[in-house]
Coordinates of C-alpha atoms in Angstrom, one line a residue:
Chain A
M1306 CA -22.4 -1.0 -53.1
N1307 CA -22.1 -4.3 -55.3
I1308 CA -19.8 -6.8 -53.9
A1309 CA -18.5 -9.8 -56.0
V1310 CA -16.8 -13.1 -55.2
T1311 CA -13.7 -13.1 -57.5
G1312 CA -11.4 -15.8 -56.2
L1313 CA -11.7 -19.2 -54.3
G1314 CA -8.9 -21.3 -52.9
W1315 CA -8.8 -24.3 -50.3
V1316 CA -6.9 -26.9 -48.5
T1317 CA -9.3 -29.5 -47.3
P1318 CA -9.3 -33.3 -46.7
K1319 CA -10.8 -33.8 -50.1
G1320 CA -8.0 -31.9 -51.7
I1321 CA -6.2 -28.7 -52.5
G1322 CA -7.7 -26.3 -55.2
R1323 CA -8.8 -23.0 -56.5
G1324 CA -12.1 -22.0 -58.1
R1325 CA -11.6 -22.1 -61.8
D1326 CA -9.4 -25.2 -62.0
H1327 CA -12.1 -27.8 -61.2
T1328 CA -9.3 -30.1 -60.3
S1329 CA -10.5 -30.9 -56.8
L1330 CA -13.5 -30.0 -54.7
P1331 CA -13.4 -28.7 -51.2
G1332 CA -14.7 -30.5 -48.0
G1333 CA -14.5 -33.8 -46.4
Q1334 CA -13.2 -35.0 -43.0
G1335 CA -10.2 -36.7 -42.2
P1336 CA -6.3 -35.9 -42.7
I1337 CA -5.7 -32.5 -44.2
P1338 CA -3.1 -32.7 -47.1
S1339 CA 0.2 -30.8 -46.4
P1340 CA 0.9 -28.0 -48.8
T1341 CA 4.4 -27.4 -49.9
R1342 CA 5.8 -24.1 -51.1
K1343 CA 5.3 -25.3 -54.8
T1344 CA 1.7 -25.8 -54.2
A1345 CA 0.9 -22.2 -54.4
F1346 CA 4.0 -20.2 -54.7
H1347 CA 6.2 -19.5 -57.7
G1348 CA 9.7 -18.5 -57.0
P1349 CA 11.7 -18.4 -53.7
F1350 CA 9.9 -18.2 -50.5
P1351 CA 12.4 -19.7 -47.9
R1352 CA 10.1 -18.8 -44.8
F1353 CA 7.5 -21.1 -46.0
G1354 CA 9.3 -24.1 -44.6
R1355 CA 9.5 -22.4 -41.2
L1356 CA 5.7 -21.9 -41.0
D1357 CA 3.6 -24.1 -38.6
A1358 CA 1.0 -26.3 -40.3
Y1359 CA -1.9 -24.2 -39.4
S1360 CA -0.3 -21.2 -41.1
K1361 CA 0.7 -23.3 -44.1
I1362 CA -2.8 -24.3 -44.9
G1363 CA -4.2 -20.9 -44.2
L1364 CA -1.5 -19.1 -46.3
T1365 CA -1.9 -21.5 -49.2
A1366 CA -5.6 -21.3 -49.5
I1367 CA -5.2 -17.4 -49.4
A1368 CA -2.4 -17.6 -52.1
L1369 CA -4.8 -19.9 -54.2
A1370 CA -7.8 -17.6 -53.9
L1371 CA -5.6 -14.6 -55.0
Q1372 CA -4.3 -16.7 -58.0
D1373 CA -7.9 -17.6 -58.9
A1374 CA -8.8 -13.9 -59.1
H1375 CA -5.5 -13.1 -60.8
R1376 CA -4.5 -10.9 -57.9
D1377 CA -1.5 -12.8 -56.8
R1378 CA 1.0 -10.5 -58.5
W1379 CA 1.4 -6.9 -57.2
E1380 CA 3.8 -4.0 -57.3
K1381 CA 2.0 -1.5 -54.9
K1382 CA 0.6 -2.5 -51.5
R1383 CA -3.1 -2.8 -51.7
N1384 CA -6.0 -1.9 -49.4
V1385 CA -7.3 -5.5 -49.0
G1386 CA -8.1 -7.0 -45.7
L1387 CA -7.8 -10.6 -44.3
I1388 CA -10.6 -12.0 -42.0
A1389 CA -10.5 -15.6 -41.1
S1390 CA -12.7 -17.7 -38.6
S1391 CA -11.4 -20.5 -36.6
F1392 CA -12.2 -22.7 -33.7
S1393 CA -8.9 -24.5 -32.6
G1394 CA -6.7 -21.7 -34.0
C1395 CA -3.0 -22.4 -33.4
L1396 CA -3.6 -24.8 -30.4
A1397 CA -1.5 -27.5 -32.1
T1398 CA 1.3 -25.0 -32.5
D1399 CA 1.0 -23.9 -28.9
M1400 CA 1.5 -27.5 -27.8
D1401 CA 4.6 -27.7 -29.9
Y1402 CA 5.9 -24.6 -28.7
F1403 CA 5.4 -25.4 -25.1
K1404 CA 7.5 -28.7 -25.5
T1405 CA 10.3 -26.4 -26.2
V1406 CA 9.7 -24.4 -22.9
L1407 CA 9.7 -27.5 -20.7
P1408 CA 13.4 -28.6 -20.8
D1409 CA 16.0 -26.4 -18.9
G1410 CA 13.6 -24.1 -17.4
G1411 CA 12.5 -22.4 -20.6
R1412 CA 16.0 -21.4 -21.6
L1413 CA 15.5 -23.4 -24.9
A1414 CA 12.0 -21.8 -25.7
S1415 CA 11.9 -21.4 -29.6
P1416 CA 11.2 -17.8 -30.6
N1417 CA 10.4 -19.0 -34.2
L1418 CA 7.6 -21.3 -32.8
F1419 CA 6.3 -18.6 -30.5
A1420 CA 5.8 -16.2 -33.2
Y1421 CA 3.2 -18.6 -34.6
T1422 CA 1.3 -19.1 -31.4
L1423 CA -1.2 -16.4 -32.4
P1424 CA -4.4 -17.4 -34.5
N1425 CA -3.6 -14.4 -36.7
S1426 CA 0.1 -15.0 -37.5
F1427 CA -0.7 -16.4 -40.8
L1428 CA -2.6 -13.5 -41.9
G1429 CA 0.5 -11.4 -41.2
E1430 CA 2.4 -13.8 -43.4
A1431 CA -0.2 -13.2 -46.2
A1432 CA -0.1 -9.5 -45.8
I1433 CA 3.6 -9.4 -46.1
R1434 CA 3.7 -11.8 -49.0
F1435 CA 1.0 -10.1 -51.1
G1436 CA 1.2 -6.5 -49.8
L1437 CA -2.1 -6.3 -48.3
T1438 CA -2.7 -3.5 -46.0
G1439 CA -6.4 -3.6 -45.0
T1440 CA -7.7 -4.8 -41.6
S1441 CA -6.6 -8.3 -40.4
F1442 CA -8.0 -10.5 -37.6
V1443 CA -9.2 -13.9 -36.7
I1444 CA -12.6 -14.6 -35.2
C1445 CA -12.6 -17.5 -32.8
E1446 CA -16.1 -19.0 -32.9
E1447 CA -18.1 -22.1 -32.2
P1448 CA -19.6 -23.7 -34.2
L1449 CA -17.1 -22.8 -37.0
T1450 CA -19.0 -21.6 -40.0
G1451 CA -17.2 -18.5 -41.3
I1452 CA -20.4 -16.5 -41.6
Q1453 CA -19.1 -14.0 -39.1
S1454 CA -15.9 -13.4 -41.3
L1455 CA -18.2 -13.0 -44.3
H1456 CA -20.4 -10.5 -42.5
F1457 CA -17.4 -8.3 -41.3
A1458 CA -15.7 -8.7 -44.8
I1459 CA -18.9 -7.4 -46.5
G1460 CA -19.3 -4.8 -44.0
S1461 CA -15.8 -3.6 -44.3
I1462 CA -16.1 -3.2 -48.1
A1463 CA -19.6 -1.6 -47.9
E1464 CA -18.3 0.9 -45.4
G1465 CA -15.4 1.9 -47.8
E1466 CA -12.9 0.7 -45.3
S1467 CA -11.3 -1.9 -47.8
D1468 CA -11.3 -2.4 -51.6
G1469 CA -11.3 -6.1 -51.1
V1470 CA -11.3 -8.7 -48.3
L1471 CA -10.0 -12.3 -48.2
A1472 CA -12.4 -14.0 -45.8
G1473 CA -12.3 -17.6 -45.0
T1474 CA -12.0 -20.3 -42.3
C1475 CA -8.9 -22.2 -41.1
D1476 CA -8.7 -25.1 -38.6
M1477 CA -6.6 -27.9 -38.1
G1478 CA -8.3 -29.3 -35.1
C1479 CA -6.4 -30.3 -32.1
P1480 CA -7.2 -34.0 -31.2
E1481 CA -4.6 -34.0 -28.4
I1482 CA -6.6 -31.4 -26.5
G1483 CA -10.2 -31.7 -27.7
P1484 CA -13.2 -30.9 -27.2
A1485 CA -14.3 -31.7 -30.6
S1486 CA -16.0 -28.7 -32.2
S1487 CA -19.1 -29.0 -34.4
T1488 CA -16.9 -27.9 -37.3
P1489 CA -18.5 -28.7 -40.7
V1490 CA -15.1 -28.8 -42.5
T1491 CA -11.4 -28.8 -41.4
G1492 CA -8.8 -27.2 -43.3
S1493 CA -8.7 -23.9 -44.9
L1494 CA -11.2 -22.1 -47.3
F1495 CA -10.9 -18.6 -48.7
C1496 CA -12.6 -16.4 -51.0
L1497 CA -11.7 -13.0 -52.3
L1498 CA -14.5 -10.4 -52.0
E1499 CA -14.0 -7.3 -54.0
R1500 CA -15.9 -4.2 -55.0
A1501 CA -17.7 -5.2 -58.1
D1502 CA -16.5 -2.1 -59.9
Q1503 CA -12.9 -3.0 -59.2
A1504 CA -13.2 -6.7 -60.1
D1505 CA -10.9 -7.7 -62.9
G1506 CA -13.5 -9.0 -65.3
F1507 CA -14.3 -12.3 -63.7
S1508 CA -16.7 -12.7 -61.0
Y1509 CA -18.5 -15.9 -59.6
G1510 CA -21.5 -13.6 -58.5
G1511 CA -22.7 -10.8 -56.4
I1512 CA -22.7 -11.3 -52.5
G1513 CA -24.5 -9.2 -49.8
I1514 CA -26.6 -9.1 -46.5
D1515 CA -30.3 -9.0 -46.8
R1516 CA -32.6 -7.3 -44.2
E1517 CA -32.7 -10.2 -41.9
G1518 CA -28.9 -10.1 -41.6
R1519 CA -28.5 -13.4 -43.8
I1520 CA -25.7 -13.7 -46.5
R1521 CA -27.0 -14.1 -49.9
M1522 CA -25.3 -14.9 -53.2
N1523 CA -27.2 -14.7 -56.4
G1524 CA -30.3 -14.7 -54.5
G1525 CA -29.6 -17.8 -52.5
S1526 CA -28.9 -17.9 -48.8
I1527 CA -25.4 -18.9 -47.6
E1528 CA -25.0 -20.7 -44.5
D1529 CA -21.4 -21.3 -44.3
M1530 CA -18.1 -20.9 -46.0
L1531 CA -18.1 -24.4 -47.5
G1532 CA -21.6 -23.6 -48.9
L1533 CA -20.4 -20.3 -50.4
I1534 CA -17.5 -22.0 -52.2
Q1535 CA -19.7 -25.0 -53.4
R1536 CA -22.2 -22.4 -54.7
C1537 CA -19.5 -20.5 -56.6
I1538 CA -18.2 -23.7 -58.2
E1539 CA -21.8 -24.6 -59.2
I1540 CA -22.1 -21.2 -60.9
A1541 CA -19.0 -21.6 -62.7
T1542 CA -19.6 -25.1 -63.8
A1543 CA -23.1 -24.1 -65.1
R1544 CA -21.5 -21.2 -67.0
K1545 CA -19.1 -23.5 -68.7
G1546 CA -21.9 -25.9 -69.7
S1547 CA -24.1 -23.3 -71.2
Chain B
M1141 CA -23.9 6.2 -40.0
K1142 CA -25.3 5.9 -36.4
E1143 CA -23.2 7.3 -33.4
V1144 CA -21.7 4.7 -31.0
F1145 CA -21.8 5.5 -27.3
I1146 CA -20.0 3.8 -24.5
A1147 CA -22.8 3.2 -22.0
S1148 CA -20.6 1.8 -19.5
A1149 CA -16.9 0.6 -18.9
G1150 CA -14.9 -1.0 -16.3
A1151 CA -11.4 -2.4 -15.7
L1152 CA -9.6 -4.9 -13.5
T1153 CA -5.9 -4.4 -13.4
S1154 CA -2.8 -5.0 -11.4
L1155 CA -3.3 -1.6 -10.0
G1156 CA -6.8 -2.1 -8.7
P1157 CA -10.1 -4.0 -8.9
T1158 CA -11.9 -1.1 -10.5
L1159 CA -11.4 1.5 -13.3
D1160 CA -11.5 4.2 -10.5
D1161 CA -8.8 2.5 -8.6
T1162 CA -6.7 2.0 -11.7
W1163 CA -7.1 5.7 -12.7
E1164 CA -6.3 7.0 -9.2
E1165 CA -3.2 4.9 -8.9
L1166 CA -2.0 6.0 -12.4
L1167 CA -2.4 9.5 -11.4
R1168 CA -0.2 8.9 -8.5
G1169 CA 2.4 7.4 -10.7
R1170 CA 2.4 4.0 -9.2
T1171 CA 3.6 0.8 -10.9
A1172 CA 2.4 -2.7 -10.1
I1173 CA 5.3 -4.4 -11.8
R1174 CA 7.1 -6.6 -9.5
K1175 CA 8.8 -10.0 -9.0
V1176 CA 6.7 -12.8 -10.4
E1177 CA 5.9 -15.7 -8.0
R1178 CA 3.6 -17.8 -10.1
F1179 CA 6.2 -19.7 -11.8
P1180 CA 10.1 -20.0 -11.6
T1181 CA 11.8 -17.4 -13.8
D1182 CA 15.3 -18.2 -13.5
G1183 CA 15.6 -19.3 -17.0
Y1184 CA 14.3 -16.1 -18.4
K1185 CA 15.6 -12.7 -19.4
A1186 CA 13.5 -11.0 -16.5
S1187 CA 11.7 -11.9 -13.4
I1188 CA 9.1 -9.2 -13.1
A1189 CA 5.4 -8.7 -14.3
A1190 CA 2.4 -6.9 -13.3
C1191 CA 0.2 -9.7 -11.9
I1192 CA -3.1 -9.5 -10.1
D1193 CA -2.2 -11.6 -7.0
S1194 CA -5.7 -12.3 -6.1
L1195 CA -6.7 -14.1 -9.2
T1196 CA -7.2 -17.8 -8.5
D1197 CA -7.1 -20.9 -10.8
Q1198 CA -8.9 -23.2 -8.4
G1199 CA -9.6 -26.8 -9.7
A1200 CA -9.6 -27.4 -13.4
R1201 CA -10.2 -23.7 -14.2
S1202 CA -7.9 -21.3 -15.8
R1203 CA -7.1 -18.0 -14.1
I1204 CA -8.8 -16.1 -16.9
R1205 CA -12.1 -17.6 -15.8
D1206 CA -11.7 -15.8 -12.5
L1207 CA -10.8 -12.6 -14.3
I1208 CA -13.7 -12.8 -16.7
S1209 CA -16.1 -13.7 -13.9
R1210 CA -15.0 -10.6 -11.8
L1211 CA -15.5 -8.4 -14.8
C1212 CA -19.1 -9.8 -15.5
T1213 CA -20.0 -9.2 -11.8
A1214 CA -18.8 -5.7 -12.0
A1215 CA -20.6 -4.9 -15.2
P1216 CA -24.2 -3.5 -15.0
D1217 CA -27.2 -5.4 -16.6
I1218 CA -26.7 -5.8 -20.2
P1219 CA -29.6 -6.2 -22.7
R1220 CA -30.3 -9.8 -23.4
D1221 CA -30.0 -9.2 -27.2
S1222 CA -26.4 -7.8 -26.9
T1223 CA -23.7 -9.3 -29.2
V1224 CA -20.8 -10.4 -27.1
I1225 CA -17.3 -9.9 -28.5
T1226 CA -14.4 -11.0 -26.4
A1227 CA -10.6 -10.1 -27.2
S1228 CA -7.9 -12.3 -25.9
T1229 CA -4.6 -13.6 -27.4
K1230 CA -4.2 -16.8 -25.5
A1231 CA -7.3 -17.2 -23.4
G1232 CA -6.7 -19.9 -20.8
I1233 CA -3.3 -21.2 -22.1
D1234 CA -2.3 -21.6 -18.3
N1235 CA -4.3 -24.8 -18.5
L1236 CA -2.0 -26.2 -21.0
E1237 CA 0.8 -25.7 -18.4
K1238 CA -1.3 -27.5 -15.9
R1239 CA -1.9 -30.4 -18.2
R1240 CA 1.8 -30.7 -18.8
K1241 CA 2.2 -30.9 -15.1
G1242 CA -0.4 -33.6 -14.8
L1243 CA -2.9 -31.3 -13.0
A1244 CA -6.7 -31.2 -13.6
A1245 CA -7.4 -28.6 -16.4
D1246 CA -10.4 -27.8 -18.3
A1247 CA -9.4 -28.0 -21.9
S1248 CA -12.3 -25.8 -23.0
D1249 CA -10.7 -22.8 -21.4
M1250 CA -7.8 -22.9 -23.8
F1251 CA -10.2 -22.2 -26.8
P1252 CA -10.7 -18.4 -27.1
S1253 CA -14.2 -18.8 -28.2
S1254 CA -15.1 -20.4 -24.9
L1255 CA -14.6 -16.9 -23.2
A1256 CA -17.6 -15.4 -25.1
A1257 CA -19.8 -18.5 -24.3
V1258 CA -18.9 -18.2 -20.6
I1259 CA -19.8 -14.5 -20.6
S1260 CA -23.0 -15.0 -22.4
R1261 CA -24.0 -17.7 -19.9
E1262 CA -23.1 -15.6 -16.9
M1263 CA -24.8 -12.6 -18.2
G1264 CA -27.9 -14.2 -19.6
L1265 CA -27.5 -13.0 -23.2
S1266 CA -29.0 -14.8 -26.0
G1267 CA -26.2 -15.4 -28.5
P1268 CA -23.0 -17.3 -28.0
G1269 CA -20.7 -14.4 -29.3
F1270 CA -17.1 -14.9 -30.6
N1271 CA -13.5 -13.7 -29.9
I1272 CA -11.4 -11.5 -31.9
S1273 CA -7.6 -12.3 -32.2
A1274 CA -5.4 -9.6 -33.6
A1275 CA -2.3 -10.0 -31.4
C1276 CA -1.7 -7.0 -29.1
A1277 CA -4.4 -5.1 -31.0
S1278 CA -7.0 -7.6 -30.3
A1279 CA -9.2 -5.6 -28.0
T1280 CA -8.8 -2.4 -30.2
V1281 CA -10.0 -4.4 -33.3
A1282 CA -12.8 -5.9 -31.3
I1283 CA -14.0 -2.3 -30.1
A1284 CA -13.6 -1.2 -33.8
Q1285 CA -15.8 -4.1 -35.0
G1286 CA -18.1 -3.6 -32.3
A1287 CA -18.5 0.0 -33.2
C1288 CA -19.0 -1.0 -36.8
L1289 CA -21.9 -3.3 -36.1
I1290 CA -23.7 -0.4 -34.3
S1291 CA -23.0 2.3 -36.6
S1292 CA -24.1 0.2 -39.7
G1293 CA -27.4 -0.6 -37.9
A1294 CA -26.4 -4.5 -37.6
A1295 CA -26.8 -4.3 -33.9
E1296 CA -28.0 -2.0 -31.0
S1297 CA -25.9 -3.2 -28.1
V1298 CA -22.6 -4.9 -28.1
F1299 CA -20.7 -6.0 -25.0
I1300 CA -16.9 -6.1 -25.4
C1301 CA -14.8 -8.0 -22.8
C1302 CA -11.1 -8.2 -23.1
A1303 CA -8.7 -10.2 -20.9
D1304 CA -5.4 -11.8 -20.8
I1305 CA -3.2 -13.4 -18.1
V1306 CA 0.5 -13.6 -17.3
T1307 CA 1.4 -17.2 -17.9
E1308 CA 4.9 -19.1 -18.2
F1309 CA 3.8 -19.7 -21.8
V1310 CA 3.7 -16.1 -22.8
F1311 CA 6.6 -15.1 -20.5
S1312 CA 8.8 -17.7 -21.9
G1313 CA 7.9 -16.6 -25.5
F1314 CA 8.6 -13.0 -25.1
S1315 CA 11.9 -13.9 -23.1
S1316 CA 13.0 -16.1 -26.1
L1317 CA 12.3 -13.0 -28.5
Q1318 CA 14.7 -10.8 -26.2
A1319 CA 11.8 -8.6 -25.7
L1320 CA 11.5 -8.4 -21.9
S1321 CA 13.1 -5.8 -19.7
A1322 CA 14.8 -6.8 -16.5
S1323 CA 13.5 -3.6 -14.9
P1324 CA 10.0 -2.2 -15.1
A1325 CA 9.1 -0.8 -18.6
Q1326 CA 10.1 2.7 -19.4
P1327 CA 8.1 3.6 -22.4
F1328 CA 9.5 6.4 -24.6
D1329 CA 12.6 6.7 -22.4
K1330 CA 16.0 6.7 -23.8
K1331 CA 17.0 4.0 -21.5
R1332 CA 14.1 1.7 -22.2
S1333 CA 15.1 -1.9 -22.8
G1334 CA 12.1 -3.9 -23.4
L1335 CA 8.5 -4.5 -22.1
S1336 CA 7.0 -5.7 -18.8
L1337 CA 4.1 -8.2 -19.2
G1338 CA 0.9 -7.6 -17.3
E1339 CA -2.5 -9.0 -16.9
G1340 CA -6.0 -7.5 -16.6
G1341 CA -9.2 -7.0 -18.4
A1342 CA -11.9 -4.6 -19.2
Y1343 CA -15.5 -4.4 -20.4
L1344 CA -17.2 -1.7 -22.6
H1345 CA -20.7 -1.7 -23.2
L1346 CA -21.5 0.0 -26.7
V1347 CA -24.8 1.1 -27.7
S1348 CA -26.7 2.9 -30.4
P1349 CA -28.3 6.5 -29.7
K1350 CA -31.6 4.7 -29.3
R1351 CA -30.3 2.4 -26.6
M1352 CA -28.3 5.2 -24.9
G1353 CA -31.7 7.4 -24.6
S1354 CA -31.7 9.2 -21.3
R1355 CA -29.3 6.7 -19.7
S1356 CA -27.1 9.4 -18.4
A1357 CA -27.6 13.0 -17.9
G1358 CA -23.9 13.8 -17.6
P1359 CA -21.2 13.9 -20.2
R1360 CA -21.2 11.1 -22.7
V1361 CA -18.2 9.4 -24.5
A1362 CA -18.7 8.4 -28.1
I1363 CA -16.5 6.2 -30.3
A1364 CA -16.2 8.7 -33.2
G1365 CA -13.7 6.9 -35.3
W1366 CA -11.7 3.8 -35.8
G1367 CA -9.1 2.5 -38.2
V1368 CA -7.3 -0.7 -38.7
A1369 CA -4.3 -1.3 -41.1
N1370 CA -1.5 -3.8 -41.7
D1371 CA 2.0 -2.5 -42.5
A1372 CA 2.7 -5.8 -44.4
F1373 CA 6.4 -5.5 -43.3
H1374 CA 7.5 -8.1 -40.7
L1375 CA 5.7 -10.8 -38.6
T1376 CA 7.2 -9.6 -35.2
S1377 CA 8.6 -6.0 -35.9
P1378 CA 6.9 -2.9 -36.8
S1379 CA 7.7 -1.0 -39.9
P1380 CA 10.3 1.5 -38.8
D1381 CA 8.5 4.3 -40.5
G1382 CA 5.1 3.5 -38.8
C1383 CA 3.3 3.4 -42.1
G1384 CA 0.8 1.0 -40.8
L1385 CA 0.1 2.9 -37.7
Q1386 CA -0.1 6.2 -39.8
D1387 CA -2.6 4.5 -42.0
A1388 CA -4.7 3.4 -39.0
I1389 CA -4.7 6.8 -37.5
R1390 CA -5.7 8.5 -40.7
R1391 CA -8.5 6.1 -41.3
A1392 CA -9.8 6.8 -37.7
M1393 CA -9.6 10.5 -38.4
T1394 CA -11.4 10.3 -41.6
K1395 CA -14.2 8.1 -39.9
A1396 CA -14.5 10.7 -37.0
S1397 CA -14.4 13.7 -39.5
V1398 CA -11.5 15.3 -37.4
E1399 CA -8.2 17.0 -38.3
P1400 CA -5.0 16.4 -36.5
G1401 CA -5.4 19.6 -34.5
D1402 CA -8.7 18.2 -33.0
I1403 CA -7.0 15.4 -31.1
A1404 CA -6.1 16.6 -27.6
G1405 CA -4.3 13.7 -26.3
I1406 CA -3.0 10.2 -27.3
S1407 CA -2.9 7.0 -25.4
A1408 CA -0.2 5.1 -27.2
H1409 CA 0.7 1.5 -27.4
G1410 CA 4.0 2.6 -25.6
T1411 CA 5.5 -0.9 -24.8
G1412 CA 8.8 0.2 -23.9
T1413 CA 10.7 -2.0 -26.7
I1414 CA 13.2 0.1 -28.7
Y1415 CA 11.4 -0.4 -32.0
N1416 CA 7.7 0.0 -31.1
D1417 CA 8.3 3.3 -29.3
L1418 CA 10.6 4.7 -32.0
M1419 CA 8.0 3.5 -34.7
E1420 CA 5.1 5.2 -32.7
L1421 CA 7.1 8.5 -32.3
R1422 CA 7.6 8.6 -36.0
A1423 CA 4.1 7.9 -37.0
F1424 CA 2.8 10.5 -34.5
S1425 CA 5.2 13.1 -36.0
S1426 CA 4.3 12.3 -39.6
V1427 CA 0.5 12.7 -38.8
F1428 CA 0.6 15.6 -36.4
G1429 CA 3.7 17.3 -37.5
E1430 CA 5.2 19.8 -35.1
R1431 CA 2.0 19.8 -32.9
V1432 CA 1.9 16.2 -31.5
P1433 CA -0.6 16.3 -28.6
P1434 CA 0.3 14.9 -25.2
V1435 CA 1.2 11.2 -25.5
Y1436 CA 1.1 8.7 -22.5
S1437 CA 1.5 4.9 -22.1
V1438 CA 0.1 3.0 -19.2
K1439 CA 2.4 0.0 -19.6
G1440 CA 5.2 1.2 -17.2
A1441 CA 2.3 1.0 -14.5
I1442 CA 0.2 -2.1 -15.5
G1443 CA 2.4 -3.9 -17.9
H1444 CA 1.6 -5.0 -21.2
T1445 CA -1.7 -6.8 -21.1
F1446 CA -1.3 -7.9 -24.7
G1447 CA -4.8 -8.9 -26.2
A1448 CA -6.6 -6.8 -23.4
A1449 CA -4.5 -3.7 -23.7
G1450 CA -6.7 -1.9 -26.2
G1451 CA -9.8 -2.3 -24.1
I1452 CA -8.2 -1.4 -20.8
E1453 CA -6.6 1.6 -22.6
V1454 CA -9.9 2.8 -24.2
A1455 CA -11.6 2.7 -20.7
I1456 CA -8.8 4.8 -19.2
A1457 CA -8.8 7.2 -22.2
A1458 CA -12.5 7.8 -21.5
R1459 CA -11.4 9.0 -18.0
T1460 CA -8.7 11.2 -19.7
L1461 CA -11.4 12.7 -21.9
L1462 CA -13.9 13.4 -19.1
T1463 CA -11.4 14.7 -16.7
H1464 CA -9.3 16.7 -19.2
T1465 CA -6.2 15.1 -17.8
V1466 CA -3.5 13.0 -19.4
P1467 CA -2.1 10.6 -16.8
P1468 CA 1.8 10.3 -16.4
T1469 CA 3.9 7.8 -18.2
V1470 CA 5.3 5.7 -15.4
G1471 CA 8.9 4.9 -15.8
F1472 CA 9.5 7.8 -18.2
R1473 CA 12.4 10.0 -17.2
D1474 CA 14.8 10.7 -20.1
P1475 CA 13.0 11.5 -23.3
E1476 CA 13.6 9.5 -26.5
N1477 CA 14.2 11.8 -29.5
G1478 CA 10.8 13.1 -30.4
A1479 CA 9.3 12.5 -27.0
E1480 CA 10.7 15.8 -25.6
G1481 CA 7.6 17.9 -24.4
V1482 CA 5.2 15.2 -25.7
V1483 CA 5.5 12.5 -23.1
H1484 CA 5.3 13.6 -19.4
S1485 CA 6.1 11.8 -16.1
H1486 CA 3.4 13.9 -14.5
P1487 CA -0.3 14.6 -15.2
V1488 CA -1.0 17.2 -17.8
S1489 CA -4.3 19.2 -18.4
I1490 CA -5.7 19.1 -21.7
G1491 CA -8.6 20.8 -23.6
G1492 CA -10.5 19.6 -26.6
R1493 CA -13.1 17.1 -27.2
Y1494 CA -11.2 14.2 -28.8
V1495 CA -8.5 11.7 -27.5
M1496 CA -7.1 8.8 -29.4
T1497 CA -5.8 5.5 -28.4
T1498 CA -3.5 3.3 -30.5
N1499 CA -2.2 -0.3 -30.4
S1500 CA 0.0 -2.4 -32.7
G1501 CA 0.8 -6.1 -32.7
F1502 CA 2.4 -9.2 -34.3
G1503 CA 1.3 -9.9 -37.7
G1504 CA 1.7 -6.2 -38.7
V1505 CA -1.5 -5.2 -37.2
N1506 CA -2.1 -1.5 -36.2
A1507 CA -5.3 0.2 -34.8
A1508 CA -6.6 3.5 -33.5
I1509 CA -9.8 4.5 -31.8
I1510 CA -11.0 8.1 -31.4
L1511 CA -13.1 8.9 -28.5
K1512 CA -15.3 12.0 -28.3
E1513 CA -16.9 13.8 -25.5

């Protein structure tokens, strides 16, 4: 089965962007920009303000990737999965939550914050917001490359389990706890993979797994999620120039 | 698609240090849910959980390291090229508590990926592995993904290890959500009032037919099907109609090429909360119609072991399949509507070659596994 990359979105230190806009490039180290509701969502979304920072960057990158693929609007729920990789997960949120447990013997523990003390909570928010009913889980890995999430995403589509999968990485780091991960990029990076025969006209190119188990896109080897997104942008830029 | 066999399985729960112990105590209808001594519970809605008293957190280590270490010790030799997948929701989050109290605490234990690295080291495996986090369906999803790796030919051997521990962090959270029951959980009972937390872990060694070879002359258990689906409804509450669970079950049955009538028993998530149990009964009724097979939950006995639940329950379900016996649902007395004649407070004999396990979790995750003898 042919699988295509049809949408890209990111929230990284270099900036917030989506594939076909070319207004910013992904990557970099340092502070991660804080997306607001208006960054990626049109219309009311009162819950956005209650999300923890980790969920905000993850959900925003997913929304941008769906917009890039023109898949953000929906009427019927869709068999699209969500698979993300992370190293620190929601540890920063864990610390914020536990601060609410300490006073008064836990009587003031915050149920709202507790709901976001799972690395996969933001995937649940994305599923609700965009009507996505496929598989959804987070892979906690070190080093954080996102390659595992791409492997499982491609496998899920190839096995016929999903029509599409949003695969990516999401990591805020947690300097208060450490240790430092050998994470190539912080922030969130997501791409939408779809069955090529169901893609809506536009595609950055085909993606698959070769016999040695390596991820390949348009013939080139992909080593991590950032590399995949950069490769897609190169392809789109070259097409514009030709 | 290659078949996926369970070459070996083990569990360590509050009912006992081995899967045999847990199984025997389950059949006797025992519960391990009792007063929590590990931290003060005065400020919470409940004061009980199913803890493994002998777990230690010596020095800077988290209790989960002791749990993982015991599971690794109990497991048989695993081929060096095995892929390690762990399943845990909060890993060694007790070390965050220790840090807040000014005690020595190894920070790496708080990162879920560290569990796979520890196992890989302890068992002499070649790859670092990774952790799968899907809330209370983490282990179920990990087993599904491990089975997928083998069935697609991407791996020959996958070692799944799931573990979660009772901490004040998690206890306070479920208390704040008003989800804890003051008395031991009563899954599918009309008077149920919430869940009881528990701790424990399990390992499952999944292999391809080639690796299974002539490993065992006795009955074999295969993972025949799996399905994972999101209900896209609410972050912490299941969809009342159980649409996500129905979807997961149907996907698993399609993968296993079975009909509803082939399923002889169901190990349900059965947390004992009002909404979860009702949702499950509705989903089972929608899929199985008038002929819902015997359903049981182990959470009235060993508590809700969150991320580890699916792994422990698959290990127990393999016993259900091999012994043709559905264990009693401890704490169940007065059936909820739809549970009459389906859930039992005593062991029930079953026929058939297939049993199913199901789990659901925060974030709308639902997962089902079908085992075949």
